[in-house]
Amino acid sequence: MIRAARLATLLATAGLGLATALPARAEAPVVRIRGTIASVEGQTVSIKPRVGEAVTVRLGDTVRVAGASAAKIADIQPDSYVGTAATPQPDGSLKALEVAVFAPSMRGTGDGHYPWDLEKENTMTNGAVGAVTGTTSRTITVTYAGGQKVITVPDDVPVVALAPGDAGLIKPGARVVAFTRADASGTAVVDRMVVGQNGTVPPM
């Protein structure tokens, strides 16, 4: 067996570095699991999805937990940091499906505009609220690194407040959204989890 140092020397002699010869394993895609916690045993959590059989996941060693509590449309203010899943409209604007208002300490979380999987052909936009117009249904401008989007927020859209939490929130009966990646063995490992508090259902 060739030791790692000897292998590196041979590759260097051939004009190849370890990174070139041995590419890193591609990072597994994020899979979001939405449902209700059925059981918790140590780091192992069983989640009953909205549809289908229960799914077993493992909490990562550095899992981040956020608590979701009920909020209202009036909590969306200029300079709020928000995340909103939305669907495209014919005029190029977006129509919100839900809005999460982040606590100040979570500002910058998920900043950007990217595809989402709440419904078909929808996106997630996380950024700072600029202009806010309207008193019931509202139109907001959300600015993120590299761009901005105009988003209409109907008055019946679910709004939640997100704040940092801990693993104590992860308990049977809680409604959750778990952000997971498969490890080398295929186990779904939770990197981040949003947990509903006091019966709140995380709408994202």
PDB file of N, CA and C in Angstrom, residues 37-132:
ATOM      1  N   ILE A  37     -43.119  15.716  14.124  1.00  0.00           N
ATOM      2  CA  ILE A  37     -42.208  14.808  14.814  1.00  0.00           C
ATOM      3  C   ILE A  37     -43.008  13.709  15.513  1.00  0.00           C
ATOM      4  N   ALA A  38     -42.679  12.456  15.185  1.00  0.00           N
ATOM      5  CA  ALA A  38     -43.358  11.316  15.792  1.00  0.00           C
ATOM      6  C   ALA A  38     -42.621  10.842  17.039  1.00  0.00           C
ATOM      7  N   SER A  39     -41.285  10.842  16.974  1.00  0.00           N
ATOM      8  CA  SER A  39     -40.510  10.392  18.128  1.00  0.00           C
ATOM      9  C   SER A  39     -39.104  10.961  18.069  1.00  0.00           C
ATOM     10  N   VAL A  40     -38.476  11.017  19.240  1.00  0.00           N
ATOM     11  CA  VAL A  40     -37.089  11.481  19.356  1.00  0.00           C
ATOM     12  C   VAL A  40     -36.363  10.519  20.284  1.00  0.00           C
ATOM     13  N   GLU A  41     -35.258   9.945  19.798  1.00  0.00           N
ATOM     14  CA  GLU A  41     -34.421   9.065  20.614  1.00  0.00           C
ATOM     15  C   GLU A  41     -32.965   9.476  20.415  1.00  0.00           C
ATOM     16  N   GLY A  42     -32.458  10.250  21.354  1.00  0.00           N
ATOM     17  CA  GLY A  42     -31.112  10.768  21.201  1.00  0.00           C
ATOM     18  C   GLY A  42     -31.023  11.679  19.997  1.00  0.00           C
ATOM     19  N   GLN A  43     -30.126  11.352  19.070  1.00  0.00           N
ATOM     20  CA  GLN A  43     -29.950  12.151  17.859  1.00  0.00           C
ATOM     21  C   GLN A  43     -30.840  11.669  16.717  1.00  0.00           C
ATOM     22  N   THR A  44     -31.626  10.640  16.963  1.00  0.00           N
ATOM     23  CA  THR A  44     -32.493  10.081  15.920  1.00  0.00           C
ATOM     24  C   THR A  44     -33.909  10.605  16.071  1.00  0.00           C
ATOM     25  N   VAL A  45     -34.439  11.140  14.974  1.00  0.00           N
ATOM     26  CA  VAL A  45     -35.775  11.740  14.987  1.00  0.00           C
ATOM     27  C   VAL A  45     -36.609  11.102  13.883  1.00  0.00           C
ATOM     28  N   SER A  46     -37.834  10.730  14.229  1.00  0.00           N
ATOM     29  CA  SER A  46     -38.780  10.213  13.241  1.00  0.00           C
ATOM     30  C   SER A  46     -39.779  11.316  12.913  1.00  0.00           C
ATOM     31  N   ILE A  47     -39.906  11.608  11.615  1.00  0.00           N
ATOM     32  CA  ILE A  47     -40.812  12.669  11.168  1.00  0.00           C
ATOM     33  C   ILE A  47     -41.889  12.056  10.283  1.00  0.00           C
ATOM     34  N   LYS A  48     -43.146  12.314  10.625  1.00  0.00           N
ATOM     35  CA  LYS A  48     -44.257  11.866   9.786  1.00  0.00           C
ATOM     36  C   LYS A  48     -44.556  12.975   8.788  1.00  0.00           C
ATOM     37  N   PRO A  49     -44.220  12.769   7.504  1.00  0.00           N
ATOM     38  CA  PRO A  49     -44.452  13.816   6.508  1.00  0.00           C
ATOM     39  C   PRO A  49     -45.941  14.078   6.308  1.00  0.00           C
ATOM     40  N   ARG A  50     -46.219  15.152   5.590  1.00  0.00           N
ATOM     41  CA  ARG A  50     -47.607  15.480   5.281  1.00  0.00           C
ATOM     42  C   ARG A  50     -48.240  14.383   4.452  1.00  0.00           C
ATOM     43  N   VAL A  51     -47.432  13.716   3.637  1.00  0.00           N
ATOM     44  CA  VAL A  51     -47.899  12.599   2.816  1.00  0.00           C
ATOM     45  C   VAL A  51     -46.872  11.487   2.915  1.00  0.00           C
ATOM     46  N   GLY A  52     -47.330  10.247   3.113  1.00  0.00           N
ATOM     47  CA  GLY A  52     -46.419   9.119   3.106  1.00  0.00           C
ATOM     48  C   GLY A  52     -46.019   8.634   4.483  1.00  0.00           C
ATOM     49  N   GLU A  53     -45.080   7.671   4.479  1.00  0.00           N
ATOM     50  CA  GLU A  53     -44.631   7.029   5.704  1.00  0.00           C
ATOM     51  C   GLU A  53     -43.636   7.901   6.469  1.00  0.00           C
ATOM     52  N   ALA A  54     -43.476   7.564   7.758  1.00  0.00           N
ATOM     53  CA  ALA A  54     -42.524   8.285   8.607  1.00  0.00           C
ATOM     54  C   ALA A  54     -41.104   8.142   8.061  1.00  0.00           C
ATOM     55  N   VAL A  55     -40.313   9.189   8.245  1.00  0.00           N
ATOM     56  CA  VAL A  55     -38.932   9.229   7.773  1.00  0.00           C
ATOM     57  C   VAL A  55     -38.020   9.385   8.992  1.00  0.00           C
ATOM     58  N   THR A  56     -36.970   8.567   9.040  1.00  0.00           N
ATOM     59  CA  THR A  56     -36.012   8.658  10.138  1.00  0.00           C
ATOM     60  C   THR A  56     -34.818   9.497   9.702  1.00  0.00           C
ATOM     61  N   VAL A  57     -34.476  10.493  10.518  1.00  0.00           N
ATOM     62  CA  VAL A  57     -33.339  11.371  10.228  1.00  0.00           C
ATOM     63  C   VAL A  57     -32.430  11.411  11.454  1.00  0.00           C
ATOM     64  N   ARG A  58     -31.218  11.864  11.243  1.00  0.00           N
ATOM     65  CA  ARG A  58     -30.274  12.033  12.348  1.00  0.00           C
ATOM     66  C   ARG A  58     -29.888  13.496  12.470  1.00  0.00           C
ATOM     67  N   LEU A  59     -29.912  14.008  13.687  1.00  0.00           N
ATOM     68  CA  LEU A  59     -29.510  15.393  13.919  1.00  0.00           C
ATOM     69  C   LEU A  59     -28.000  15.511  13.763  1.00  0.00           C
ATOM     70  N   GLY A  60     -27.549  16.469  12.971  1.00  0.00           N
ATOM     71  CA  GLY A  60     -26.130  16.703  12.808  1.00  0.00           C
ATOM     72  C   GLY A  60     -25.514  17.224  14.087  1.00  0.00           C
ATOM     73  N   ASP A  61     -24.210  17.064  14.218  1.00  0.00           N
ATOM     74  CA  ASP A  61     -23.517  17.507  15.431  1.00  0.00           C
ATOM     75  C   ASP A  61     -23.619  19.014  15.632  1.00  0.00           C
ATOM     76  N   THR A  62     -23.783  19.757  14.543  1.00  0.00           N
ATOM     77  CA  THR A  62     -23.870  21.218  14.642  1.00  0.00           C
ATOM     78  C   THR A  62     -25.218  21.715  14.120  1.00  0.00           C
ATOM     79  N   VAL A  63     -26.258  20.913  14.333  1.00  0.00           N
ATOM     80  CA  VAL A  63     -27.586  21.285  13.823  1.00  0.00           C
ATOM     81  C   VAL A  63     -28.012  22.646  14.370  1.00  0.00           C
ATOM     82  N   ARG A  64     -28.563  23.468  13.476  1.00  0.00           N
ATOM     83  CA  ARG A  64     -29.084  24.777  13.862  1.00  0.00           C
ATOM     84  C   ARG A  64     -30.600  24.682  13.955  1.00  0.00           C
ATOM     85  N   VAL A  65     -31.160  25.218  15.020  1.00  0.00           N
ATOM     86  CA  VAL A  65     -32.597  25.147  15.261  1.00  0.00           C
ATOM     87  C   VAL A  65     -33.178  26.547  15.325  1.00  0.00           C
ATOM     88  N   ALA A  66     -34.301  26.745  14.648  1.00  0.00           N
ATOM     89  CA  ALA A  66     -35.028  28.018  14.722  1.00  0.00           C
ATOM     90  C   ALA A  66     -36.461  27.728  15.132  1.00  0.00           C
ATOM     91  N   GLY A  67     -36.982  28.544  16.025  1.00  0.00           N
ATOM     92  CA  GLY A  67     -38.371  28.417  16.436  1.00  0.00           C
ATOM     93  C   GLY A  67     -39.252  29.331  15.601  1.00  0.00           C
ATOM     94  N   ALA A  68     -40.388  28.792  15.142  1.00  0.00           N
ATOM     95  CA  ALA A  68     -41.351  29.571  14.354  1.00  0.00           C
ATOM     96  C   ALA A  68     -42.590  29.837  15.206  1.00  0.00           C
ATOM     97  N   SER A  69     -42.945  31.098  15.311  1.00  0.00           N
ATOM     98  CA  SER A  69     -44.146  31.475  16.063  1.00  0.00           C
ATOM     99  C   SER A  69     -45.052  32.327  15.190  1.00  0.00           C
ATOM    100  N   ALA A  70     -46.324  32.381  15.546  1.00  0.00           N
ATOM    101  CA  ALA A  70     -47.300  33.106  14.739  1.00  0.00           C
ATOM    102  C   ALA A  70     -46.956  34.587  14.676  1.00  0.00           C
ATOM    103  N   ALA A  71     -47.107  35.169  13.495  1.00  0.00           N
ATOM    104  CA  ALA A  71     -46.906  36.600  13.298  1.00  0.00           C
ATOM    105  C   ALA A  71     -48.025  37.107  12.395  1.00  0.00           C
ATOM    106  N   LYS A  72     -47.965  38.379  12.042  1.00  0.00           N
ATOM    107  CA  LYS A  72     -49.005  38.957  11.193  1.00  0.00           C
ATOM    108  C   LYS A  72     -48.366  39.837  10.131  1.00  0.00           C
ATOM    109  N   ILE A  73     -49.151  40.178   9.134  1.00  0.00           N
ATOM    110  CA  ILE A  73     -48.623  40.920   8.001  1.00  0.00           C
ATOM    111  C   ILE A  73     -48.047  42.268   8.432  1.00  0.00           C
ATOM    112  N   ALA A  74     -48.593  42.843   9.503  1.00  0.00           N
ATOM    113  CA  ALA A  74     -48.094  44.136   9.982  1.00  0.00           C
ATOM    114  C   ALA A  74     -46.665  44.037  10.516  1.00  0.00           C
ATOM    115  N   ASP A  75     -46.190  42.804  10.790  1.00  0.00           N
ATOM    116  CA  ASP A  75     -44.821  42.633  11.278  1.00  0.00           C
ATOM    117  C   ASP A  75     -43.793  42.766  10.163  1.00  0.00           C
ATOM    118  N   ILE A  76     -44.255  42.822   8.920  1.00  0.00           N
ATOM    119  CA  ILE A  76     -43.345  43.028   7.787  1.00  0.00           C
ATOM    120  C   ILE A  76     -43.151  44.523   7.620  1.00  0.00           C
ATOM    121  N   GLN A  77     -42.017  45.010   8.067  1.00  0.00           N
ATOM    122  CA  GLN A  77     -41.749  46.443   8.088  1.00  0.00           C
ATOM    123  C   GLN A  77     -40.508  46.760   7.248  1.00  0.00           C
ATOM    124  N   PRO A  78     -40.359  48.033   6.824  1.00  0.00           N
ATOM    125  CA  PRO A  78     -39.112  48.413   6.155  1.00  0.00           C
ATOM    126  C   PRO A  78     -37.903  48.020   6.990  1.00  0.00           C
ATOM    127  N   ASP A  79     -36.925  47.419   6.360  1.00  0.00           N
ATOM    128  CA  ASP A  79     -35.678  46.942   6.942  1.00  0.00           C
ATOM    129  C   ASP A  79     -35.834  45.614   7.686  1.00  0.00           C
ATOM    130  N   SER A  80     -37.062  45.029   7.716  1.00  0.00           N
ATOM    131  CA  SER A  80     -37.176  43.666   8.228  1.00  0.00           C
ATOM    132  C   SER A  80     -36.368  42.747   7.320  1.00  0.00           C
ATOM    133  N   TYR A  81     -35.807  41.697   7.894  1.00  0.00           N
ATOM    134  CA  TYR A  81     -35.143  40.675   7.075  1.00  0.00           C
ATOM    135  C   TYR A  81     -36.109  39.506   6.970  1.00  0.00           C
ATOM    136  N   VAL A  82     -36.486  39.158   5.741  1.00  0.00           N
ATOM    137  CA  VAL A  82     -37.538  38.170   5.536  1.00  0.00           C
ATOM    138  C   VAL A  82     -37.097  37.084   4.566  1.00  0.00           C
ATOM    139  N   GLY A  83     -37.847  35.993   4.598  1.00  0.00           N
ATOM    140  CA  GLY A  83     -37.738  34.951   3.590  1.00  0.00           C
ATOM    141  C   GLY A  83     -39.142  34.670   3.094  1.00  0.00           C
ATOM    142  N   THR A  84     -39.327  34.613   1.788  1.00  0.00           N
ATOM    143  CA  THR A  84     -40.671  34.387   1.263  1.00  0.00           C
ATOM    144  C   THR A  84     -40.657  33.473   0.048  1.00  0.00           C
ATOM    145  N   ALA A  85     -41.407  32.388   0.153  1.00  0.00           N
ATOM    146  CA  ALA A  85     -41.645  31.542  -1.011  1.00  0.00           C
ATOM    147  C   ALA A  85     -42.727  32.226  -1.839  1.00  0.00           C
ATOM    148  N   ALA A  86     -42.573  32.215  -3.153  1.00  0.00           N
ATOM    149  CA  ALA A  86     -43.501  32.971  -3.999  1.00  0.00           C
ATOM    150  C   ALA A  86     -43.597  32.335  -5.383  1.00  0.00           C
ATOM    151  N   THR A  87     -44.656  32.698  -6.088  1.00  0.00           N
ATOM    152  CA  THR A  87     -44.847  32.218  -7.458  1.00  0.00           C
ATOM    153  C   THR A  87     -44.774  33.400  -8.415  1.00  0.00           C
ATOM    154  N   PRO A  88     -44.248  33.178  -9.627  1.00  0.00           N
ATOM    155  CA  PRO A  88     -44.110  34.271 -10.596  1.00  0.00           C
ATOM    156  C   PRO A  88     -45.453  34.732 -11.136  1.00  0.00           C
ATOM    157  N   GLN A  89     -45.540  36.047 -11.407  1.00  0.00           N
ATOM    158  CA  GLN A  89     -46.740  36.648 -11.979  1.00  0.00           C
ATOM    159  C   GLN A  89     -46.447  37.140 -13.397  1.00  0.00           C
ATOM    160  N   PRO A  90     -47.483  37.314 -14.238  1.00  0.00           N
ATOM    161  CA  PRO A  90     -47.261  37.728 -15.630  1.00  0.00           C
ATOM    162  C   PRO A  90     -46.473  39.020 -15.788  1.00  0.00           C
ATOM    163  N   ASP A  91     -46.585  39.939 -14.811  1.00  0.00           N
ATOM    164  CA  ASP A  91     -45.888  41.224 -14.939  1.00  0.00           C
ATOM    165  C   ASP A  91     -44.435  41.163 -14.458  1.00  0.00           C
ATOM    166  N   GLY A  92     -43.977  39.975 -14.099  1.00  0.00           N
ATOM    167  CA  GLY A  92     -42.604  39.827 -13.641  1.00  0.00           C
ATOM    168  C   GLY A  92     -42.432  39.919 -12.135  1.00  0.00           C
ATOM    169  N   SER A  93     -43.484  40.307 -11.432  1.00  0.00           N
ATOM    170  CA  SER A  93     -43.412  40.359  -9.970  1.00  0.00           C
ATOM    171  C   SER A  93     -43.650  38.952  -9.408  1.00  0.00           C
ATOM    172  N   LEU A  94     -43.637  38.848  -8.099  1.00  0.00           N
ATOM    173  CA  LEU A  94     -43.869  37.577  -7.431  1.00  0.00           C
ATOM    174  C   LEU A  94     -45.041  37.705  -6.464  1.00  0.00           C
ATOM    175  N   LYS A  95     -45.767  36.605  -6.275  1.00  0.00           N
ATOM    176  CA  LYS A  95     -46.870  36.564  -5.313  1.00  0.00           C
ATOM    177  C   LYS A  95     -46.494  35.621  -4.193  1.00  0.00           C
ATOM    178  N   ALA A  96     -46.469  36.135  -2.968  1.00  0.00           N
ATOM    179  CA  ALA A  96     -46.003  35.349  -1.828  1.00  0.00           C
ATOM    180  C   ALA A  96     -46.947  34.197  -1.503  1.00  0.00           C
ATOM    181  N   LEU A  97     -46.353  33.066  -1.138  1.00  0.00           N
ATOM    182  CA  LEU A  97     -47.090  31.924  -0.606  1.00  0.00           C
ATOM    183  C   LEU A  97     -46.991  31.892   0.913  1.00  0.00           C
ATOM    184  N   GLU A  98     -45.925  32.460   1.443  1.00  0.00           N
ATOM    185  CA  GLU A  98     -45.700  32.565   2.886  1.00  0.00           C
ATOM    186  C   GLU A  98     -44.586  33.566   3.111  1.00  0.00           C
ATOM    187  N   VAL A  99     -44.510  34.076   4.338  1.00  0.00           N
ATOM    188  CA  VAL A  99     -43.425  34.997   4.685  1.00  0.00           C
ATOM    189  C   VAL A  99     -42.915  34.644   6.080  1.00  0.00           C
ATOM    190  N   ALA A 100     -41.607  34.553   6.216  1.00  0.00           N
ATOM    191  CA  ALA A 100     -40.973  34.375   7.517  1.00  0.00           C
ATOM    192  C   ALA A 100     -40.188  35.635   7.835  1.00  0.00           C
ATOM    193  N   VAL A 101     -40.439  36.217   8.990  1.00  0.00           N
ATOM    194  CA  VAL A 101     -39.718  37.419   9.435  1.00  0.00           C
ATOM    195  C   VAL A 101     -38.655  36.977  10.430  1.00  0.00           C
ATOM    196  N   PHE A 102     -37.389  37.178  10.074  1.00  0.00           N
ATOM    197  CA  PHE A 102     -36.288  36.702  10.905  1.00  0.00           C
ATOM    198  C   PHE A 102     -36.000  37.653  12.063  1.00  0.00           C
ATOM    199  N   ALA A 103     -35.580  37.074  13.179  1.00  0.00           N
ATOM    200  CA  ALA A 103     -35.075  37.883  14.287  1.00  0.00           C
ATOM    201  C   ALA A 103     -33.811  38.608  13.832  1.00  0.00           C
ATOM    202  N   PRO A 104     -33.522  39.789  14.400  1.00  0.00           N
ATOM    203  CA  PRO A 104     -32.337  40.544  13.974  1.00  0.00           C
ATOM    204  C   PRO A 104     -31.045  39.730  13.998  1.00  0.00           C
ATOM    205  N   SER A 105     -30.907  38.829  14.962  1.00  0.00           N
ATOM    206  CA  SER A 105     -29.675  38.042  15.057  1.00  0.00           C
ATOM    207  C   SER A 105     -29.529  37.027  13.924  1.00  0.00           C
ATOM    208  N   MET A 106     -30.617  36.790  13.178  1.00  0.00           N
ATOM    209  CA  MET A 106     -30.584  35.832  12.072  1.00  0.00           C
ATOM    210  C   MET A 106     -30.497  36.539  10.723  1.00  0.00           C
ATOM    211  N   ARG A 107     -30.287  37.845  10.759  1.00  0.00           N
ATOM    212  CA  ARG A 107     -30.202  38.610   9.520  1.00  0.00           C
ATOM    213  C   ARG A 107     -29.086  38.040   8.626  1.00  0.00           C
ATOM    214  N   GLY A 108     -29.393  37.876   7.352  1.00  0.00           N
ATOM    215  CA  GLY A 108     -28.437  37.313   6.406  1.00  0.00           C
ATOM    216  C   GLY A 108     -28.659  35.841   6.121  1.00  0.00           C
ATOM    217  N   THR A 109     -29.530  35.177   6.887  1.00  0.00           N
ATOM    218  CA  THR A 109     -29.790  33.756   6.681  1.00  0.00           C
ATOM    219  C   THR A 109     -30.329  33.499   5.272  1.00  0.00           C
ATOM    220  N   GLY A 110     -29.672  32.619   4.543  1.00  0.00           N
ATOM    221  CA  GLY A 110     -30.159  32.208   3.224  1.00  0.00           C
ATOM    222  C   GLY A 110     -30.278  33.318   2.208  1.00  0.00           C
ATOM    223  N   ASP A 111     -29.491  34.379   2.355  1.00  0.00           N
ATOM    224  CA  ASP A 111     -29.631  35.550   1.492  1.00  0.00           C
ATOM    225  C   ASP A 111     -29.577  35.173   0.010  1.00  0.00           C
ATOM    226  N   GLY A 112     -30.550  35.668  -0.755  1.00  0.00           N
ATOM    227  CA  GLY A 112     -30.551  35.417  -2.195  1.00  0.00           C
ATOM    228  C   GLY A 112     -31.921  35.064  -2.735  1.00  0.00           C
ATOM    229  N   HIS A 113     -31.929  34.696  -4.012  1.00  0.00           N
ATOM    230  CA  HIS A 113     -33.156  34.320  -4.722  1.00  0.00           C
ATOM    231  C   HIS A 113     -32.864  33.020  -5.463  1.00  0.00           C
ATOM    232  N   TYR A 114     -33.644  31.965  -5.185  1.00  0.00           N
ATOM    233  CA  TYR A 114     -33.320  30.649  -5.731  1.00  0.00           C
ATOM    234  C   TYR A 114     -34.568  29.768  -5.777  1.00  0.00           C
ATOM    235  N   PRO A 115     -34.506  28.665  -6.533  1.00  0.00           N
ATOM    236  CA  PRO A 115     -35.670  27.768  -6.636  1.00  0.00           C
ATOM    237  C   PRO A 115     -36.041  27.185  -5.274  1.00  0.00           C
ATOM    238  N   TRP A 116     -37.324  26.885  -5.121  1.00  0.00           N
ATOM    239  CA  TRP A 116     -37.840  26.305  -3.882  1.00  0.00           C
ATOM    240  C   TRP A 116     -38.791  25.179  -4.256  1.00  0.00           C
ATOM    241  N   ASP A 117     -39.242  24.436  -3.269  1.00  0.00           N
ATOM    242  CA  ASP A 117     -40.054  23.255  -3.558  1.00  0.00           C
ATOM    243  C   ASP A 117     -41.374  23.222  -2.798  1.00  0.00           C
ATOM    244  N   LEU A 118     -41.901  24.405  -2.442  1.00  0.00           N
ATOM    245  CA  LEU A 118     -43.176  24.434  -1.731  1.00  0.00           C
ATOM    246  C   LEU A 118     -44.313  24.096  -2.680  1.00  0.00           C
ATOM    247  N   GLU A 119     -44.256  24.629  -3.863  1.00  0.00           N
ATOM    248  CA  GLU A 119     -45.206  24.329  -4.927  1.00  0.00           C
ATOM    249  C   GLU A 119     -44.422  24.287  -6.232  1.00  0.00           C
ATOM    250  N   LYS A 120     -45.108  23.933  -7.309  1.00  0.00           N
ATOM    251  CA  LYS A 120     -44.456  23.879  -8.607  1.00  0.00           C
ATOM    252  C   LYS A 120     -44.055  25.284  -9.059  1.00  0.00           C
ATOM    253  N   GLU A 121     -42.840  25.398  -9.594  1.00  0.00           N
ATOM    254  CA  GLU A 121     -42.337  26.641 -10.181  1.00  0.00           C
ATOM    255  C   GLU A 121     -42.390  27.820  -9.203  1.00  0.00           C
ATOM    256  N   ASN A 122     -41.932  27.587  -7.986  1.00  0.00           N
ATOM    257  CA  ASN A 122     -41.866  28.708  -7.048  1.00  0.00           C
ATOM    258  C   ASN A 122     -40.433  28.922  -6.608  1.00  0.00           C
ATOM    259  N   THR A 123     -40.204  30.061  -5.960  1.00  0.00           N
ATOM    260  CA  THR A 123     -38.865  30.460  -5.556  1.00  0.00           C
ATOM    261  C   THR A 123     -38.869  30.887  -4.095  1.00  0.00           C
ATOM    262  N   MET A 124     -37.652  30.990  -3.527  1.00  0.00           N
ATOM    263  CA  MET A 124     -37.479  31.569  -2.204  1.00  0.00           C
ATOM    264  C   MET A 124     -36.621  32.814  -2.364  1.00  0.00           C
ATOM    265  N   THR A 125     -37.045  33.897  -1.728  1.00  0.00           N
ATOM    266  CA  THR A 125     -36.275  35.137  -1.731  1.00  0.00           C
ATOM    267  C   THR A 125     -36.026  35.544  -0.291  1.00  0.00           C
ATOM    268  N   ASN A 126     -34.772  35.605   0.101  1.00  0.00           N
ATOM    269  CA  ASN A 126     -34.392  36.059   1.432  1.00  0.00           C
ATOM    270  C   ASN A 126     -33.602  37.348   1.304  1.00  0.00           C
ATOM    271  N   GLY A 127     -34.037  38.369   2.021  1.00  0.00           N
ATOM    272  CA  GLY A 127     -33.345  39.637   1.950  1.00  0.00           C
ATOM    273  C   GLY A 127     -34.005  40.682   2.821  1.00  0.00           C
ATOM    274  N   ALA A 128     -33.546  41.903   2.695  1.00  0.00           N
ATOM    275  CA  ALA A 128     -34.047  43.014   3.501  1.00  0.00           C
ATOM    276  C   ALA A 128     -35.186  43.716   2.782  1.00  0.00           C
ATOM    277  N   VAL A 129     -36.213  44.037   3.538  1.00  0.00           N
ATOM    278  CA  VAL A 129     -37.371  44.745   2.984  1.00  0.00           C
ATOM    279  C   VAL A 129     -37.020  46.215   2.814  1.00  0.00           C
ATOM    280  N   GLY A 130     -37.304  46.732   1.622  1.00  0.00           N
ATOM    281  CA  GLY A 130     -37.144  48.156   1.366  1.00  0.00           C
ATOM    282  C   GLY A 130     -38.492  48.830   1.483  1.00  0.00           C
ATOM    283  N   ALA A 131     -39.053  49.208   0.343  1.00  0.00           N
ATOM    284  CA  ALA A 131     -40.355  49.868   0.336  1.00  0.00           C
ATOM    285  C   ALA A 131     -41.467  48.881   0.677  1.00  0.00           C
ATOM    286  N   VAL A 132     -42.470  49.379   1.412  1.00  0.00           N
ATOM    287  CA  VAL A 132     -43.670  48.616   1.727  1.00  0.00           C
ATOM    288  C   VAL A 132     -44.861  49.489   1.371  1.00  0.00           C
TER     289      VAL A 132
END
